[in-house]
Coordinates of C-alpha atoms in Angstrom, one line a residue:
M289 CA 26.2 4.4 -18.7
I290 CA 28.4 6.8 -20.7
I291 CA 30.7 7.3 -17.7
A292 CA 30.9 3.5 -17.3
F293 CA 31.6 3.1 -21.0
I294 CA 34.5 5.6 -20.8
L295 CA 36.0 4.0 -17.7
S296 CA 35.8 0.5 -19.3
A297 CA 37.5 1.8 -22.5
L298 CA 40.3 3.2 -20.3
S299 CA 40.6 0.0 -18.4
A300 CA 40.7 -2.1 -21.5
G301 CA 43.3 0.1 -23.2
I302 CA 45.6 0.1 -20.2
A303 CA 45.2 -3.7 -19.7
L304 CA 46.1 -4.3 -23.4
S305 CA 49.5 -2.6 -23.0
A306 CA 50.7 -5.5 -20.8
P307 CA 51.7 -7.9 -23.7
L308 CA 53.7 -5.0 -25.3
I309 CA 55.6 -4.6 -22.1
I310 CA 56.3 -8.4 -22.0
Q311 CA 57.5 -8.3 -25.6
H312 CA 59.9 -5.5 -24.9
V313 CA 61.2 -7.0 -21.7
V314 CA 61.8 -10.5 -23.3
D315 CA 63.3 -9.1 -26.6
V316 CA 65.3 -6.1 -25.2
T317 CA 65.6 -5.7 -21.5
I318 CA 66.4 -9.3 -20.4
P319 CA 69.0 -9.8 -23.2
A320 CA 70.6 -6.4 -22.2
K321 CA 70.7 -7.6 -18.5
D322 CA 69.5 -4.2 -17.4
N323 CA 68.1 -4.9 -14.0
M324 CA 67.0 -1.4 -13.2
K325 CA 64.9 -1.2 -16.4
L326 CA 63.5 -4.6 -15.6
I327 CA 62.3 -3.4 -12.2
G328 CA 60.9 -0.2 -13.8
W329 CA 59.0 -2.2 -16.5
S330 CA 57.7 -4.6 -13.8
A331 CA 56.5 -1.7 -11.7
L332 CA 54.8 -0.2 -14.8
M333 CA 53.1 -3.5 -15.5
L334 CA 51.9 -3.8 -11.9
A335 CA 50.5 -0.3 -12.2
T336 CA 48.6 -1.2 -15.4
I337 CA 47.0 -4.1 -13.6
V338 CA 46.0 -2.1 -10.5
I339 CA 44.6 0.9 -12.5
S340 CA 42.7 -1.5 -14.8
V341 CA 41.2 -3.3 -11.9
I342 CA 40.2 0.0 -10.1
L343 CA 38.6 1.4 -13.2
A344 CA 36.7 -1.9 -13.9
T345 CA 35.5 -2.0 -10.3
I346 CA 34.1 1.6 -10.5
R347 CA 32.4 0.8 -13.8
S348 CA 30.9 -2.4 -12.3
R349 CA 29.4 -0.4 -9.4
I350 CA 28.0 2.2 -11.7
M351 CA 26.4 -0.3 -14.0
T352 CA 24.9 -2.3 -11.1
R353 CA 23.2 0.8 -9.9
V354 CA 22.1 1.8 -13.4
G355 CA 20.8 -1.7 -14.1
Q356 CA 18.8 -1.8 -10.8
D357 CA 17.3 1.6 -11.6
I358 CA 16.1 0.2 -14.9
I359 CA 14.7 -2.9 -13.2
F360 CA 13.0 -0.8 -10.6
E361 CA 11.3 1.3 -13.3
I362 CA 10.2 -1.8 -15.3
R363 CA 8.8 -3.5 -12.2
T364 CA 7.1 -0.2 -11.1
D365 CA 5.6 0.4 -14.6
L366 CA 4.5 -3.2 -14.7
F367 CA 2.7 -3.1 -11.4
K368 CA 1.2 0.3 -12.2
H369 CA -0.2 -1.0 -15.5
L370 CA -1.6 -4.1 -13.8
Q371 CA -3.4 -1.9 -11.3
Q372 CA -5.1 -0.2 -14.3
L373 CA -6.1 -3.2 -16.3
P374 CA -9.8 -4.1 -16.3
F375 CA -11.5 -7.0 -14.6
Q376 CA -11.7 -8.7 -18.0
Y377 CA -7.9 -9.2 -18.0
Y378 CA -7.9 -11.0 -14.7
D379 CA -11.0 -13.0 -15.6
D380 CA -9.1 -14.6 -18.5
R381 CA -5.7 -15.4 -16.9
P382 CA -4.5 -17.5 -14.0
Q383 CA -3.0 -15.4 -11.2
G384 CA 0.2 -17.4 -11.2
K385 CA 1.0 -16.5 -14.8
I386 CA 0.6 -12.8 -14.0
L387 CA 2.7 -13.1 -10.9
I388 CA 5.6 -14.8 -12.6
R389 CA 5.9 -11.8 -15.0
V390 CA 6.2 -9.2 -12.3
V391 CA 8.7 -11.2 -10.1
N392 CA 10.5 -14.0 -11.9
Y393 CA 10.8 -12.6 -15.4
V394 CA 11.9 -9.2 -14.3
N395 CA 14.5 -10.7 -12.0
S396 CA 15.7 -12.9 -14.9
V397 CA 16.5 -9.9 -17.1
S398 CA 18.0 -8.0 -14.3
D399 CA 21.7 -8.9 -15.0
V400 CA 21.3 -8.5 -18.7
L401 CA 20.0 -4.9 -18.2
S402 CA 22.6 -4.2 -15.5
N403 CA 25.7 -5.3 -17.4
G404 CA 24.7 -7.0 -20.6
I405 CA 24.1 -4.0 -22.8
I406 CA 27.3 -2.1 -21.9
N407 CA 29.4 -5.3 -21.7
F408 CA 28.3 -6.1 -25.3
I409 CA 29.5 -2.7 -26.5
L410 CA 32.7 -3.0 -24.5
E411 CA 33.6 -6.5 -25.7
I412 CA 33.1 -5.3 -29.3
M413 CA 35.4 -2.4 -28.5
N414 CA 37.9 -4.7 -26.8
L415 CA 38.0 -6.8 -30.0
L416 CA 38.9 -3.8 -32.1
F417 CA 41.6 -2.7 -29.6
I418 CA 43.1 -6.1 -29.5
A419 CA 43.1 -6.4 -33.3
A420 CA 44.8 -3.1 -33.5
F421 CA 47.5 -4.1 -31.0
M422 CA 47.9 -7.5 -32.8
F423 CA 48.5 -6.0 -36.2
A424 CA 50.9 -3.5 -34.7
V425 CA 53.0 -6.4 -33.4
N426 CA 52.7 -8.8 -36.4
A427 CA 50.2 -8.8 -39.3
K428 CA 50.8 -12.4 -40.5
L429 CA 50.2 -14.0 -37.0
S430 CA 47.2 -11.7 -36.6
F431 CA 45.6 -13.3 -39.7
V432 CA 46.2 -16.7 -38.2
I433 CA 44.2 -15.6 -35.1
L434 CA 41.4 -14.2 -37.3
A435 CA 41.1 -17.4 -39.3
G436 CA 38.8 -19.0 -36.7
L437 CA 36.2 -16.3 -36.9
P438 CA 34.3 -17.8 -40.0
V439 CA 34.0 -21.1 -38.1
F440 CA 32.6 -19.3 -35.0
A441 CA 30.1 -17.3 -37.2
A442 CA 28.8 -20.5 -38.7
V443 CA 28.2 -22.1 -35.3
M444 CA 26.4 -19.0 -34.1
L445 CA 24.1 -18.9 -37.2
L446 CA 23.3 -22.6 -36.8
L447 CA 22.3 -22.3 -33.1
K448 CA 20.7 -18.8 -33.1
T449 CA 17.1 -19.8 -33.9
K450 CA 17.2 -23.1 -31.9
Q451 CA 18.3 -21.2 -28.8
R452 CA 15.6 -18.6 -29.0
R453 CA 12.9 -21.2 -29.4
A454 CA 14.4 -23.2 -26.6
W455 CA 14.2 -20.2 -24.2
Q456 CA 10.6 -19.5 -25.2
A457 CA 9.8 -23.1 -24.4
V458 CA 11.5 -22.7 -21.0
S459 CA 9.5 -19.6 -20.4
N460 CA 6.2 -21.3 -21.2
K461 CA 7.0 -24.4 -19.0
S462 CA 8.0 -22.1 -16.1
S463 CA 4.8 -20.1 -16.4
N464 CA 2.7 -23.3 -16.4
L465 CA 4.5 -24.6 -13.3
N466 CA 4.2 -21.4 -11.4
A467 CA 0.5 -21.0 -12.3
Y468 CA -0.3 -24.5 -11.1
T469 CA 1.7 -24.0 -7.9
Q470 CA -0.1 -20.8 -7.1
E471 CA -3.5 -22.4 -7.8
S472 CA -2.7 -25.4 -5.7
I473 CA -1.6 -23.3 -2.7
S474 CA -4.8 -21.1 -3.0
G475 CA -7.0 -24.2 -3.1
I476 CA -5.2 -26.4 -0.5
R477 CA -8.3 -26.7 1.7
V478 CA -10.3 -28.1 -1.2
T479 CA -7.4 -30.4 -2.1
Q480 CA -7.3 -31.9 1.3
I481 CA -11.1 -32.2 1.7
F482 CA -11.2 -34.3 -1.5
T483 CA -7.9 -36.1 -0.7
R484 CA -6.4 -35.0 -4.1
E485 CA -2.8 -34.7 -2.7
K486 CA -1.4 -37.7 -4.7
H487 CA -3.1 -36.8 -7.9
N488 CA -2.0 -33.1 -7.6
E489 CA 1.5 -34.3 -6.8
S490 CA 1.6 -36.3 -10.1
I491 CA 0.4 -33.2 -12.1
F492 CA 3.1 -31.1 -10.4
T493 CA 5.7 -33.7 -11.1
R494 CA 4.7 -33.9 -14.7
L495 CA 4.9 -30.1 -15.1
S496 CA 8.2 -30.0 -13.2
T497 CA 9.6 -32.7 -15.4
N498 CA 8.6 -30.9 -18.6
Y499 CA 10.3 -27.8 -17.3
R500 CA 13.5 -29.7 -16.4
K501 CA 13.6 -31.3 -19.8
E502 CA 13.3 -28.0 -21.6
W503 CA 15.9 -26.4 -19.3
M504 CA 18.4 -29.2 -19.9
R505 CA 17.9 -29.1 -23.6
T506 CA 18.4 -25.3 -23.6
M507 CA 21.6 -25.6 -21.5
Y508 CA 22.9 -28.2 -23.9
L509 CA 22.5 -25.7 -26.8
N510 CA 23.9 -22.8 -24.6
F511 CA 27.1 -24.7 -23.8
L512 CA 27.8 -25.6 -27.4
I513 CA 29.0 -22.0 -28.0
P514 CA 31.6 -21.8 -25.2
F515 CA 32.7 -25.3 -26.1
S516 CA 33.3 -24.2 -29.7
V517 CA 35.1 -21.0 -28.6
D518 CA 37.4 -22.9 -26.2
N519 CA 38.4 -25.4 -28.9
L520 CA 38.9 -22.7 -31.5
A521 CA 41.1 -20.6 -29.1
T522 CA 43.2 -23.7 -28.4
I523 CA 43.6 -24.5 -32.1
V524 CA 44.5 -20.8 -32.9
T525 CA 47.0 -20.6 -30.1
T526 CA 48.7 -23.8 -31.3
S527 CA 48.7 -22.5 -34.8
I528 CA 50.6 -19.3 -33.7
Y529 CA 53.4 -21.4 -32.3
L530 CA 53.5 -23.7 -35.4
V531 CA 53.5 -20.8 -37.9
G532 CA 55.8 -18.6 -35.8
L533 CA 58.4 -21.2 -35.1
L534 CA 58.2 -23.4 -38.2
M535 CA 57.2 -21.1 -41.1
M536 CA 58.6 -17.7 -40.0
G537 CA 62.2 -17.0 -39.2
P538 CA 63.5 -15.5 -35.9
E539 CA 64.0 -12.2 -37.6
E540 CA 60.3 -11.9 -38.5
A541 CA 58.9 -13.6 -35.3
T542 CA 61.1 -13.3 -32.2
F543 CA 60.2 -15.3 -29.1
G544 CA 58.9 -12.1 -27.5
V545 CA 56.6 -11.5 -30.5
I546 CA 55.3 -15.1 -30.3
L547 CA 54.6 -14.7 -26.6
A548 CA 52.9 -11.4 -27.1
M549 CA 50.7 -12.8 -30.0
S550 CA 49.8 -15.9 -28.0
S551 CA 48.7 -13.5 -25.2
Y552 CA 46.7 -11.4 -27.6
A553 CA 45.1 -14.6 -29.1
A554 CA 43.9 -15.6 -25.6
R555 CA 42.7 -12.1 -25.1
F556 CA 41.0 -12.0 -28.5
W557 CA 39.0 -15.1 -28.0
Q558 CA 38.0 -14.2 -24.4
P559 CA 35.8 -11.3 -25.6
I560 CA 34.3 -13.6 -28.2
L561 CA 33.5 -16.1 -25.4
N562 CA 32.1 -13.3 -23.3
L563 CA 30.0 -12.1 -26.3
S564 CA 28.7 -15.6 -26.8
N565 CA 27.7 -15.7 -23.1
I566 CA 26.1 -12.3 -23.4
Y567 CA 24.3 -13.5 -26.5
N568 CA 23.0 -16.5 -24.6
S569 CA 21.8 -14.1 -21.8
F570 CA 20.1 -11.8 -24.4
I571 CA 18.3 -14.8 -26.0
N572 CA 17.1 -15.8 -22.6
A573 CA 16.1 -12.2 -21.7
V574 CA 14.3 -11.6 -25.0
A575 CA 12.0 -14.6 -24.2
Y576 CA 11.2 -13.1 -20.8
L577 CA 11.0 -9.5 -22.1
E578 CA 8.5 -10.5 -24.7
R579 CA 6.2 -11.7 -21.9
I580 CA 6.9 -8.5 -19.8
F581 CA 6.2 -6.1 -22.7
E582 CA 3.2 -8.2 -23.8
T583 CA 1.7 -7.4 -20.4
L584 CA 2.8 -3.7 -20.7
D585 CA 1.2 -3.6 -24.1
E586 CA -2.1 -5.0 -22.8
P587 CA -4.6 -2.2 -23.5
V588 CA -6.3 -0.5 -20.6
T589 CA -9.8 -0.7 -22.0
V590 CA -11.5 0.9 -19.0
S591 CA -9.8 4.3 -18.5
D592 CA -10.4 8.0 -18.5
I593 CA -11.1 9.3 -22.0
P594 CA -9.2 12.4 -23.2
K595 CA -10.6 15.5 -21.4
A596 CA -12.6 13.4 -19.0
K597 CA -14.5 15.4 -16.4
E598 CA -14.6 15.3 -12.6
L599 CA -17.9 13.9 -11.5
P600 CA -19.4 16.5 -9.1
P601 CA -20.8 15.4 -5.7
I602 CA -23.8 13.2 -6.6
Q603 CA -27.3 12.7 -5.3
G604 CA -27.5 9.1 -6.6
R605 CA -29.9 9.0 -9.5
V606 CA -28.9 6.1 -11.8
T607 CA -30.2 5.7 -15.3
F608 CA -29.6 2.8 -17.8
D609 CA -30.4 4.0 -21.3
D610 CA -30.8 1.1 -23.8
V611 CA -27.7 -0.7 -22.4
T612 CA -26.3 -3.8 -24.1
F613 CA -23.3 -5.7 -22.7
A614 CA -21.3 -8.8 -23.6
Y615 CA -18.1 -10.3 -22.0
E616 CA -17.4 -11.9 -25.3
P617 CA -18.6 -10.5 -28.7
G618 CA -21.8 -12.2 -29.8
H619 CA -22.8 -13.5 -26.4
N620 CA -24.9 -10.7 -24.8
I621 CA -25.5 -10.8 -21.1
L622 CA -27.7 -7.7 -21.1
E623 CA -29.7 -6.4 -24.1
N624 CA -31.4 -3.0 -24.5
L625 CA -31.7 -2.6 -20.7
T626 CA -33.5 0.6 -19.7
M627 CA -34.2 1.6 -16.1
D628 CA -34.3 4.7 -13.9
V629 CA -33.4 4.6 -10.2
K630 CA -34.2 7.7 -8.2
A631 CA -31.7 9.2 -5.7
G632 CA -32.1 7.5 -2.3
E633 CA -34.0 4.6 -3.7
S634 CA -33.2 1.0 -2.6
I635 CA -33.2 -1.5 -5.4
A636 CA -33.0 -5.3 -4.9
L637 CA -31.7 -7.4 -7.9
V638 CA -32.9 -11.0 -7.8
G639 CA -33.1 -13.8 -10.2
P640 CA -31.4 -17.0 -11.3
T641 CA -27.7 -17.5 -11.1
G642 CA -25.9 -16.1 -14.2
A643 CA -28.7 -13.9 -15.2
G644 CA -26.6 -10.7 -15.0
K645 CA -27.3 -9.3 -11.5
T646 CA -23.6 -8.7 -10.7
T647 CA -23.0 -7.5 -14.2
V648 CA -25.5 -4.7 -13.7
V649 CA -23.7 -3.4 -10.6
N650 CA -20.3 -3.8 -12.2
L651 CA -21.4 -1.6 -15.1
I652 CA -22.6 1.1 -12.7
S653 CA -19.1 1.1 -11.2
R654 CA -17.7 1.0 -14.7
F655 CA -15.5 -2.0 -14.1
Y656 CA -16.5 -2.9 -17.7
N657 CA -17.4 -0.7 -20.7
V658 CA -20.9 -1.2 -22.1
S659 CA -21.2 -2.6 -25.6
S660 CA -23.8 0.0 -26.5
G661 CA -26.1 2.5 -24.8
N662 CA -25.3 4.8 -21.8
I663 CA -25.3 4.7 -18.1
L664 CA -25.9 8.1 -16.3
I665 CA -25.5 9.2 -12.7
D666 CA -27.4 12.4 -12.0
G667 CA -27.5 13.0 -15.7
H668 CA -23.7 12.6 -16.2
D669 CA -22.6 9.9 -18.6
I670 CA -20.1 7.8 -16.5
S671 CA -18.0 7.0 -19.6
E672 CA -17.1 10.7 -19.8
M673 CA -16.3 11.0 -16.0
K674 CA -12.9 10.3 -14.4
L675 CA -12.9 6.9 -12.8
K676 CA -11.5 8.1 -9.5
S677 CA -14.3 10.7 -9.1
L678 CA -16.9 8.1 -9.9
R679 CA -15.7 5.2 -7.7
S680 CA -14.8 7.4 -4.8
Q681 CA -18.5 8.2 -4.4
M682 CA -19.5 4.6 -4.4
G683 CA -19.4 1.9 -1.8
I684 CA -19.0 -1.6 -3.2
M685 CA -19.3 -4.8 -1.2
L686 CA -18.4 -7.7 -3.5
Q687 CA -19.4 -11.3 -2.9
D688 CA -15.7 -12.3 -2.3
S689 CA -14.7 -10.5 0.9
F690 CA -10.9 -9.9 0.4
I691 CA -8.8 -9.2 3.5
F692 CA -5.3 -7.9 3.0
S693 CA -2.4 -8.8 5.2
G694 CA -2.0 -6.2 8.0
T695 CA -4.1 -5.1 11.0
I696 CA -7.9 -5.1 11.1
L697 CA -7.6 -1.3 11.6
D698 CA -5.7 -1.0 8.3
N699 CA -8.2 -3.2 6.5
I700 CA -11.2 -1.1 7.5
R701 CA -9.2 2.1 6.7
Y702 CA -8.2 0.7 3.2
G703 CA -10.7 2.8 1.3
K704 CA -10.3 6.0 3.4
L705 CA -6.7 6.5 4.4
D706 CA -7.4 9.7 6.4
A707 CA -10.1 8.1 8.6
T708 CA -9.7 8.5 12.3
E709 CA -9.7 5.5 14.7
E710 CA -13.1 6.8 16.1
E711 CA -14.6 6.8 12.6
I712 CA -13.3 3.2 12.0
I713 CA -14.8 2.0 15.3
A714 CA -18.1 3.7 14.5
A715 CA -18.3 1.9 11.2
A716 CA -17.5 -1.4 12.8
K717 CA -20.2 -0.9 15.4
T718 CA -22.7 -0.1 12.7
V719 CA -22.1 -3.5 11.0
C720 CA -21.9 -5.4 14.3
A721 CA -18.1 -6.1 13.9
D722 CA -16.9 -4.2 16.9
E723 CA -17.8 -6.9 19.5
F724 CA -15.9 -9.7 17.9
I725 CA -12.9 -7.5 17.0
R726 CA -12.5 -6.4 20.7
E727 CA -12.4 -10.1 21.7
F728 CA -9.1 -10.5 20.0
E729 CA -6.1 -9.9 22.2
N730 CA -4.9 -6.9 20.3
G731 CA -8.4 -5.7 19.2
Y732 CA -8.3 -3.5 16.2
K733 CA -4.4 -3.8 16.1
T734 CA -4.7 -7.6 15.5
E735 CA -2.6 -8.8 12.6
V736 CA -4.4 -10.9 10.0
N737 CA -2.9 -12.8 7.1
E738 CA -3.6 -12.4 3.4
R739 CA -7.2 -13.3 2.7
G740 CA -7.9 -13.2 6.5
S741 CA -7.1 -16.8 7.2
K742 CA -7.4 -16.2 11.0
L743 CA -11.0 -15.0 10.6
S744 CA -14.2 -16.8 9.8
Q745 CA -16.0 -16.1 6.6
G746 CA -18.6 -14.2 8.4
Q747 CA -16.0 -12.1 10.3
R748 CA -14.2 -11.3 7.0
Q749 CA -17.5 -10.2 5.5
L750 CA -18.3 -7.9 8.4
I751 CA -14.9 -6.3 8.2
S752 CA -15.3 -5.8 4.5
F753 CA -18.7 -4.2 5.3
A754 CA -17.2 -1.8 7.7
R755 CA -14.5 -0.9 5.1
T756 CA -17.3 -0.1 2.5
L757 CA -19.4 1.9 4.9
L758 CA -16.5 4.0 6.2
A759 CA -16.2 5.6 2.8
N760 CA -19.7 7.2 3.4
P761 CA -20.8 6.6 -0.2
R762 CA -23.7 8.1 -2.0
I763 CA -24.4 4.9 -4.0
L764 CA -24.1 1.6 -2.1
I765 CA -23.7 -1.7 -3.8
L766 CA -24.1 -4.9 -1.8
D767 CA -23.5 -8.2 -3.7
E768 CA -24.6 -11.1 -1.5
A769 CA -23.2 -9.0 1.4
T770 CA -24.9 -11.1 4.1
S771 CA -24.5 -14.5 2.6
S772 CA -21.9 -15.7 5.2
I773 CA -23.5 -14.2 8.3
D774 CA -25.7 -16.1 10.6
A775 CA -29.3 -15.2 11.0
Q776 CA -28.9 -13.6 14.5
T777 CA -26.0 -11.4 13.3
E778 CA -27.9 -10.6 10.2
R779 CA -30.8 -9.2 12.2
L780 CA -28.5 -7.0 14.2
L781 CA -26.7 -5.9 11.0
Q782 CA -30.0 -5.1 9.4
K783 CA -30.8 -2.4 12.0
G784 CA -27.5 -0.6 11.3
L785 CA -28.1 -1.0 7.5
N786 CA -31.5 0.5 7.7
E787 CA -30.0 3.6 9.2
L788 CA -27.2 3.6 6.7
L789 CA -29.4 3.2 3.6
K790 CA -31.4 6.3 4.4
G791 CA -30.8 9.0 1.9
R792 CA -28.5 6.7 -0.2
T793 CA -29.1 5.0 -3.5
S794 CA -28.5 1.3 -2.9
F795 CA -28.4 -1.8 -5.1
I796 CA -28.7 -5.1 -3.2
I797 CA -28.1 -8.5 -4.7
A798 CA -29.4 -11.3 -2.6
H799 CA -30.6 -14.9 -3.1
R800 CA -32.4 -14.9 0.2
L801 CA -35.5 -12.9 -0.6
S802 CA -36.4 -12.4 3.0
T803 CA -33.5 -9.9 3.2
V804 CA -34.9 -7.6 0.4
K805 CA -38.6 -7.5 1.1
N806 CA -38.4 -4.0 2.4
C807 CA -36.6 -2.5 -0.6
D808 CA -38.3 0.3 -2.5
R809 CA -38.2 -1.8 -5.7
I810 CA -37.3 -5.4 -6.5
M811 CA -36.1 -6.2 -10.0
Y812 CA -36.2 -9.7 -11.3
V813 CA -33.2 -10.0 -13.7
S814 CA -33.7 -12.6 -16.4
D815 CA -33.7 -13.1 -20.2
K816 CA -31.0 -10.4 -20.6
G817 CA -32.9 -7.7 -18.9
I818 CA -35.4 -6.8 -16.2
A819 CA -38.3 -9.3 -16.5
E820 CA -40.3 -7.9 -13.5
S821 CA -40.1 -4.7 -11.4
G822 CA -42.0 -3.5 -8.4
S823 CA -42.4 -3.7 -4.6
H824 CA -42.6 -7.0 -2.8
D825 CA -46.3 -6.8 -2.5
E826 CA -46.8 -5.7 -6.1
L827 CA -44.7 -8.6 -7.4
M828 CA -46.4 -11.1 -5.2
A829 CA -49.8 -9.9 -6.5
Q830 CA -48.6 -10.4 -10.1
R831 CA -48.0 -14.1 -9.3
G832 CA -45.1 -14.1 -11.8
R833 CA -41.5 -15.2 -11.6
Y834 CA -40.8 -13.4 -8.4
Y835 CA -43.8 -15.0 -6.8
K836 CA -42.7 -18.5 -7.9
L837 CA -39.2 -17.9 -6.6
H838 CA -40.4 -16.5 -3.2
S839 CA -42.9 -19.4 -2.9
A840 CA -40.2 -22.0 -3.6
Q841 CA -37.9 -20.5 -1.0
K842 CA -40.7 -20.4 1.6
M843 CA -41.4 -24.1 1.0
E844 CA -37.7 -24.9 1.4
A845 CA -37.6 -23.0 4.7

């Protein structure tokens, strides 16, 4: 940027010598009829133009590269920060509003950061240079040119606050429109099932109309500044001719001086016009930058504490010690939960929807911080361990089976990048995914779209299962892992799972109680804690909540 600044200063200085050459040629060379000097001055003027253009071009290339480097770093920092933010952040915000900050808003500030900062400095410097040249030629006419500045300053002060608020409104309307568009595309199947196309179109039209109105209002305010500058420049230039020709004599203001000053007047107001445009861009960029830095300033609440330790290879004992947790302060999901799970034990979590089953396994993985109490693995407090060392020893199969765009092979390898193809195929065979994968024309090299739109829900779940099992975890968490698999495939899968669960601590969330009967312990989650705990036979003998739930499912079957 310093190099670009120096080149711009040289370019501006050389360019500003042109009116002086014109003045000398008109007042001295032409009246003397010295053709050789006229050719020489013409060649010099051509040289100033060429050198000025060359320097400006080099500066422009440098600043484009510098600006894009800045944008690259902002976008990288933003994406890196989003990767570290906890689940809570994404629970509270539409994906579209997050996406627009990473892509649209960063792109919108690109030009300002590429050229705006240095151009602002250069235009200020240009004004000083031009003022110096003007006063060197004629002081009285210079004051005529400067007389328009107070008017311009008044216009800027009047519009400043209105412009900033207008661009903030545009930013909000754009964010709303983008969020609704993203949501509509994600839910297009539901929209078509319920024939909501017309209604959704009317909502989109309303949001789009609101955005257009705010944009047009903002553009109206923006164009008021160049409109004011153009008119002031015209008035000032006219005033130079009136004052120079009518109020000043030819001895004080020759025709060459008037031509030079009119040229400097045009040049003087051009940087002011450029500054007003840069100012508009800054006002726009500030509205977007506020949103970008608002995201960057979002605290990473789940992170490694200072001097966090590496979690050593674990056996899999999990202890909850008087744990209380709330997503929102004052609304506890779990209260004073205490339990001890031995290494290698299989635990089933059952109970009504919303009781906190998924919350329990999310806390083991430390996707959220507990409100009070401690969670220990092999006696190590997980809040004091490095997240990577914790989660790398866990296999987590969430209820929502997410498939990334790419090949099936890459999706299974996602959690273990150094896995061989043989290991991937072995994992797929264990979960009964190998057979249907080989039926595709390209087998494991088959390309799938984002969210696995080419696959059935059951196939997506089996691929996600293989991805989880490939990591060879010591603690395995299955959250409704078999909910989208047919009964025949589930029976085949269960054989592989029984082998896989041996020697591993496992937490299995399931609404179909038939799938968890063989677990070492079944815990009925309710009333912000563990209401009942025991084997299937023990709980059935108690004839409590688990018994009633099991009996109800048996009657429905």
